[in-house]
PDB file of C-alpha atoms in Angstrom:
ATOM      1  CA  MET A   1       0.000   0.000   0.000  1.00  0.00           C
ATOM      2  CA  GLN A   2       2.827   2.329   0.865  1.00  0.00           C
ATOM      3  CA  ARG A   3       4.428   1.588  -2.430  1.00  0.00           C
ATOM      4  CA  ALA A   4       1.226   2.653  -4.289  1.00  0.00           C
ATOM      5  CA  SER A   5       0.926   5.903  -2.307  1.00  0.00           C
ATOM      6  CA  SER A   6       4.581   6.804  -2.936  1.00  0.00           C
ATOM      7  CA  ARG A   7       4.049   6.128  -6.605  1.00  0.00           C
ATOM      8  CA  LEU A   8       1.006   8.463  -6.560  1.00  0.00           C
ATOM      9  CA  ALA A   9       2.984  11.130  -4.700  1.00  0.00           C
ATOM     10  CA  ARG A  10       5.833  10.855  -7.221  1.00  0.00           C
ATOM     11  CA  HIS A  11       3.335  11.069 -10.096  1.00  0.00           C
ATOM     12  CA  LEU A  12       1.743  14.183  -8.570  1.00  0.00           C
ATOM     13  CA  MET A  13       5.165  15.802  -8.133  1.00  0.00           C
ATOM     14  CA  GLU A  14       6.250  15.003 -11.686  1.00  0.00           C
ATOM     15  CA  HIS A  15       3.139  16.406 -13.323  1.00  0.00           C
ATOM     16  CA  ARG A  16       2.750  19.203 -10.805  1.00  0.00           C
ATOM     17  CA  LEU A  17      -0.902  18.540 -10.226  1.00  0.00           C
ATOM     18  CA  PRO A  18      -2.543  20.746  -7.606  1.00  0.00           C
ATOM     19  CA  SER A  19      -2.781  19.300  -4.162  1.00  0.00           C
ATOM     20  CA  LEU A  20      -5.912  18.847  -2.104  1.00  0.00           C
ATOM     21  CA  PHE A  21      -4.889  21.857  -0.001  1.00  0.00           C
ATOM     22  CA  HIS A  22      -4.972  24.042  -3.119  1.00  0.00           C
ATOM     23  CA  PHE A  23      -8.498  22.884  -3.967  1.00  0.00           C
ATOM     24  CA  SER A  24      -9.712  23.669  -0.470  1.00  0.00           C
ATOM     25  CA  ARG A  25      -8.355  27.258  -0.735  1.00  0.00           C
ATOM     26  CA  LEU A  26     -10.184  27.765  -4.053  1.00  0.00           C
ATOM     27  CA  LYS A  27     -13.358  26.411  -2.527  1.00  0.00           C
ATOM     28  CA  ALA A  28     -13.035  28.891   0.369  1.00  0.00           C
ATOM     29  CA  ARG A  29     -12.544  31.825  -2.039  1.00  0.00           C
ATOM     30  CA  TRP A  30     -15.563  30.792  -4.075  1.00  0.00           C
ATOM     31  CA  ALA A  31     -17.682  30.546  -0.933  1.00  0.00           C
ATOM     32  CA  HIS A  32     -16.573  34.066   0.076  1.00  0.00           C
ATOM     33  CA  ARG A  33     -17.535  35.493  -3.356  1.00  0.00           C
ATOM     34  CA  GLN A  34     -20.967  33.922  -3.185  1.00  0.00           C
ATOM     35  CA  ALA A  35     -21.471  35.209   0.366  1.00  0.00           C
ATOM     36  CA  CYS A  36     -20.939  38.870  -0.695  1.00  0.00           C
ATOM     37  CA  PRO A  37     -23.391  39.478  -3.587  1.00  0.00           C
ATOM     38  CA  CYS A  38     -22.995  43.288  -3.626  1.00  0.00           C
ATOM     39  CA  SER A  39     -19.420  43.270  -4.934  1.00  0.00           C
ATOM     40  CA  ARG A  40     -20.301  40.782  -7.689  1.00  0.00           C
ATOM     41  CA  LYS A  41     -23.259  42.884  -8.921  1.00  0.00           C
ATOM     42  CA  ALA A  42     -21.181  46.072  -9.035  1.00  0.00           C
ATOM     43  CA  PHE A  43     -18.591  44.316 -11.138  1.00  0.00           C
ATOM     44  CA  ALA A  44     -21.290  43.073 -13.540  1.00  0.00           C
ATOM     45  CA  LEU A  45     -22.726  46.600 -13.854  1.00  0.00           C
ATOM     46  CA  TYR A  46     -19.237  47.956 -14.615  1.00  0.00           C
ATOM     47  CA  GLU A  47     -18.787  45.274 -17.290  1.00  0.00           C
ATOM     48  CA  VAL A  48     -22.138  46.150 -18.865  1.00  0.00           C
ATOM     49  CA  LEU A  49     -21.320  49.864 -18.946  1.00  0.00           C
ATOM     50  CA  LEU A  50     -17.946  49.182 -20.516  1.00  0.00           C
ATOM     51  CA  GLY A  51     -19.570  46.923 -23.112  1.00  0.00           C
ATOM     52  CA  LEU A  52     -22.159  49.591 -23.936  1.00  0.00           C
ATOM     53  CA  LEU A  53     -19.407  52.195 -24.343  1.00  0.00           C
ATOM     54  CA  ILE A  54     -17.499  49.968 -26.769  1.00  0.00           C
ATOM     55  CA  PHE A  55     -20.712  49.207 -28.672  1.00  0.00           C
ATOM     56  CA  ALA A  56     -21.625  52.912 -28.905  1.00  0.00           C
ATOM     57  CA  VAL A  57     -18.179  53.842 -30.241  1.00  0.00           C
ATOM     58  CA  GLY A  58     -18.494  51.082 -32.853  1.00  0.00           C
ATOM     59  CA  ILE A  59     -21.958  52.239 -33.932  1.00  0.00           C
ATOM     60  CA  ILE A  60     -20.774  55.859 -34.261  1.00  0.00           C
ATOM     61  CA  ALA A  61     -17.792  54.760 -36.383  1.00  0.00           C
ATOM     62  CA  LEU A  62     -20.073  52.612 -38.547  1.00  0.00           C
ATOM     63  CA  GLY A  63     -22.459  55.552 -39.022  1.00  0.00           C
ATOM     64  CA  ARG A  64     -19.641  57.803 -40.178  1.00  0.00           C
ATOM     65  CA  ALA A  65     -18.377  55.152 -42.585  1.00  0.00           C
ATOM     66  CA  VAL A  66     -21.852  54.776 -44.121  1.00  0.00           C
ATOM     67  CA  ASN A  67     -22.137  58.582 -44.399  1.00  0.00           C
ATOM     68  CA  ASN A  68     -18.782  58.756 -46.226  1.00  0.00           C
ATOM     69  CA  CYS A  69     -19.893  56.004 -48.612  1.00  0.00           C
ATOM     70  CA  MET A  70     -23.131  57.850 -49.376  1.00  0.00           C
ATOM     71  CA  ASN A  71     -21.243  61.104 -50.071  1.00  0.00           C
ATOM     72  CA  ALA A  72     -18.814  59.299 -52.377  1.00  0.00           C
ATOM     73  CA  SER A  73     -21.715  57.680 -54.225  1.00  0.00           C
ATOM     74  CA  VAL A  74     -23.437  61.042 -54.778  1.00  0.00           C
ATOM     75  CA  LEU A  75     -20.205  62.658 -55.979  1.00  0.00           C
ATOM     76  CA  SER A  76     -19.598  59.768 -58.361  1.00  0.00           C
ATOM     77  CA  ALA A  77     -23.121  60.080 -59.771  1.00  0.00           C
ATOM     78  CA  ASP A  78     -22.648  63.863 -60.254  1.00  0.00           C
ATOM     79  CA  ASP A  79     -19.339  63.276 -62.013  1.00  0.00           C
ATOM     80  CA  ALA A  80     -20.847  60.643 -64.328  1.00  0.00           C
ATOM     81  CA  ARG A  81     -23.781  62.937 -65.151  1.00  0.00           C
ATOM     82  CA  VAL A  82     -21.459  65.823 -66.054  1.00  0.00           C
ATOM     83  CA  ARG A  83     -19.160  63.582 -68.121  1.00  0.00           C
ATOM     84  CA  GLU A  84     -22.188  62.376 -70.087  1.00  0.00           C
ATOM     85  CA  ILE A  85     -23.324  65.962 -70.745  1.00  0.00           C
ATOM     86  CA  LEU A  86     -19.827  66.934 -71.930  1.00  0.00           C
ATOM     87  CA  ALA A  87     -19.541  63.846 -74.142  1.00  0.00           C
ATOM     88  CA  ASN A  88     -22.956  64.518 -75.712  1.00  0.00           C
ATOM     89  CA  ARG A  89     -22.053  68.126 -76.473  1.00  0.00           C
ATOM     90  CA  MET A  90     -18.683  67.050 -77.919  1.00  0.00           C
ATOM     91  CA  VAL A  91     -20.371  64.579 -80.297  1.00  0.00           C
ATOM     92  CA  GLU A  92     -22.906  67.249 -81.242  1.00  0.00           C
ATOM     93  CA  ILE A  93     -20.120  69.684 -82.169  1.00  0.00           C
ATOM     94  CA  GLU A  94     -18.139  67.043 -84.076  1.00  0.00           C
ATOM     95  CA  THR A  95     -21.122  65.893 -86.152  1.00  0.00           C
ATOM     96  CA  THR A  96     -22.575  69.342 -86.912  1.00  0.00           C
ATOM     97  CA  PRO A  97     -21.346  70.634 -90.288  1.00  0.00           C
ATOM     98  CA  GLY A  98     -19.793  74.088 -90.387  1.00  0.00           C
ATOM     99  CA  GLN A  99     -17.710  76.020 -87.918  1.00  0.00           C
ATOM    100  CA  PRO A 100     -18.457  75.600 -84.207  1.00  0.00           C
ATOM    101  CA  ASP A 101     -19.605  78.672 -82.270  1.00  0.00           C
ATOM    102  CA  LYS A 102     -16.722  80.863 -81.033  1.00  0.00           C
ATOM    103  CA  ALA A 103     -18.349  81.281 -77.619  1.00  0.00           C
ATOM    104  CA  LYS A 104     -21.562  79.814 -76.307  1.00  0.00           C
ATOM    105  CA  GLU A 105     -23.137  79.410 -72.884  1.00  0.00           C
ATOM    106  CA  SER A 106     -26.041  77.189 -71.980  1.00  0.00           C
ATOM    107  CA  LYS A 107     -27.676  76.039 -68.776  1.00  0.00           C
ATOM    108  CA  ILE A 108     -28.807  72.448 -68.448  1.00  0.00           C
ATOM    109  CA  ASP A 109     -31.256  71.370 -65.755  1.00  0.00           C
ATOM    110  CA  THR A 110     -30.450  67.786 -64.809  1.00  0.00           C
ATOM    111  CA  GLY A 111     -33.120  67.430 -62.149  1.00  0.00           C
ATOM    112  CA  PHE A 112     -30.334  67.413 -59.536  1.00  0.00           C
ATOM    113  CA  GLY A 113     -29.258  71.002 -60.148  1.00  0.00           C
ATOM    114  CA  ILE A 114     -28.354  73.331 -62.974  1.00  0.00           C
ATOM    115  CA  ILE A 115     -25.123  72.789 -64.898  1.00  0.00           C
ATOM    116  CA  LYS A 116     -23.677  75.746 -66.787  1.00  0.00           C
ATOM    117  CA  LEU A 117     -21.957  74.629 -69.993  1.00  0.00           C
ATOM    118  CA  VAL A 118     -19.449  77.059 -71.556  1.00  0.00           C
ATOM    119  CA  GLN A 119     -18.091  76.441 -75.055  1.00  0.00           C
ATOM    120  CA  LYS A 120     -15.081  78.251 -76.542  1.00  0.00           C
ATOM    121  CA  ALA A 121     -13.663  77.605 -80.013  1.00  0.00           C
ATOM    122  CA  VAL A 122     -10.298  79.016 -81.107  1.00  0.00           C
ATOM    123  CA  PRO A 123      -8.582  78.428 -84.467  1.00  0.00           C
ATOM    124  CA  GLN A 124      -5.350  76.545 -83.883  1.00  0.00           C
ATOM    125  CA  GLU A 125      -2.312  77.518 -85.881  1.00  0.00           C
ATOM    126  CA  MET A 126      -0.204  74.460 -86.454  1.00  0.00           C
ATOM    127  CA  LYS A 127       2.712  73.747 -88.769  1.00  0.00           C
ATOM    128  CA  GLU A 128       4.085  70.583 -90.282  1.00  0.00           C
ATOM    129  CA  GLU A 129       7.717  69.606 -89.754  1.00  0.00           C
ATOM    130  CA  ASP A 130       8.639  71.102 -93.125  1.00  0.00           C
ATOM    131  CA  GLY A 131       6.998  74.459 -92.215  1.00  0.00           C
ATOM    132  CA  THR A 132       3.720  74.016 -94.097  1.00  0.00           C
ATOM    133  CA  GLU A 133       0.872  75.713 -92.231  1.00  0.00           C
ATOM    134  CA  LEU A 134      -2.154  73.594 -91.358  1.00  0.00           C
ATOM    135  CA  THR A 135      -5.482  75.397 -91.604  1.00  0.00           C
ATOM    136  CA  GLY A 136      -8.989  74.473 -90.551  1.00  0.00           C
ATOM    137  CA  ILE A 137      -8.076  72.984 -87.155  1.00  0.00           C
ATOM    138  CA  ILE A 138     -10.162  74.385 -84.312  1.00  0.00           C
ATOM    139  CA  ARG A 139      -9.570  73.727 -80.628  1.00  0.00           C
ATOM    140  CA  VAL A 140     -12.870  73.490 -78.758  1.00  0.00           C
ATOM    141  CA  THR A 141     -12.956  73.725 -74.969  1.00  0.00           C
ATOM    142  CA  LEU A 142     -16.076  72.717 -73.048  1.00  0.00           C
ATOM    143  CA  THR A 143     -16.371  73.672 -69.386  1.00  0.00           C
ATOM    144  CA  ALA A 144     -19.153  72.458 -67.095  1.00  0.00           C
ATOM    145  CA  ASN A 145     -19.731  74.373 -63.832  1.00  0.00           C
ATOM    146  CA  TRP A 146     -22.121  73.311 -61.083  1.00  0.00           C
ATOM    147  CA  THR A 147     -22.581  73.590 -57.344  1.00  0.00           C
ATOM    148  CA  ARG A 148     -22.629  70.622 -54.983  1.00  0.00           C
ATOM    149  CA  GLY A 149     -23.116  71.054 -51.245  1.00  0.00           C
ATOM    150  CA  GLY A 150     -22.275  74.767 -51.401  1.00  0.00           C
ATOM    151  CA  ALA A 151     -18.960  74.148 -53.185  1.00  0.00           C
ATOM    152  CA  ASP A 152     -18.361  75.069 -56.822  1.00  0.00           C
ATOM    153  CA  GLN A 153     -17.388  72.143 -59.040  1.00  0.00           C
ATOM    154  CA  SER A 154     -16.098  72.168 -62.622  1.00  0.00           C
ATOM    155  CA  LYS A 155     -14.953  69.777 -65.313  1.00  0.00           C
ATOM    156  CA  VAL A 156     -13.166  70.697 -68.557  1.00  0.00           C
ATOM    157  CA  ILE A 157     -12.719  68.810 -71.812  1.00  0.00           C
ATOM    158  CA  ALA A 158     -10.745  70.038 -74.829  1.00  0.00           C
ATOM    159  CA  PHE A 159     -10.680  68.499 -78.311  1.00  0.00           C
ATOM    160  CA  TYR A 160      -9.861  69.406 -81.918  1.00  0.00           C
ATOM    161  CA  VAL A 161     -12.236  69.713 -84.862  1.00  0.00           C
ATOM    162  CA  TYR A 162     -11.117  69.851 -88.487  1.00  0.00           C
ATOM    163  CA  ARG A 163     -13.226  71.984 -90.813  1.00  0.00           C
ATOM    164  CA  LEU A 164     -12.334  73.159 -94.318  1.00  0.00           C
TER     165      LEU A 164
END
């Protein structure tokens, strides 16, 4: 019997298993915590408040991220709308026979605000490498101006038109 108990003691020492004395101390601590319910409730309330604070900060950050995404989406839609207006006017100028207007202003109501379109056409004097002058080339500049959120926005496109 003594041989078995010494083997058990050696096994406990080798694997460093907690002794029975250690378990009795833990049991006493647990009994003390259950005996004093006020300190346990205050700790739980503190945990809940801390959790709510972390949750609120996360919700505020998420709200700002969604707001930034919405603003970017609106700006992208405005930009696409203006690019389409400029492209349509450019095709209109290129396909219309005759000289383009030297200066022209028009206002376009898109349903999301008014876009002011300014057209300027200037004859371009160009020369070949051998010095021959090229005539009939016109540089057309289209400028779109609009207001978004109280800030002035603009987009410019320039292209060449050849007319005899």
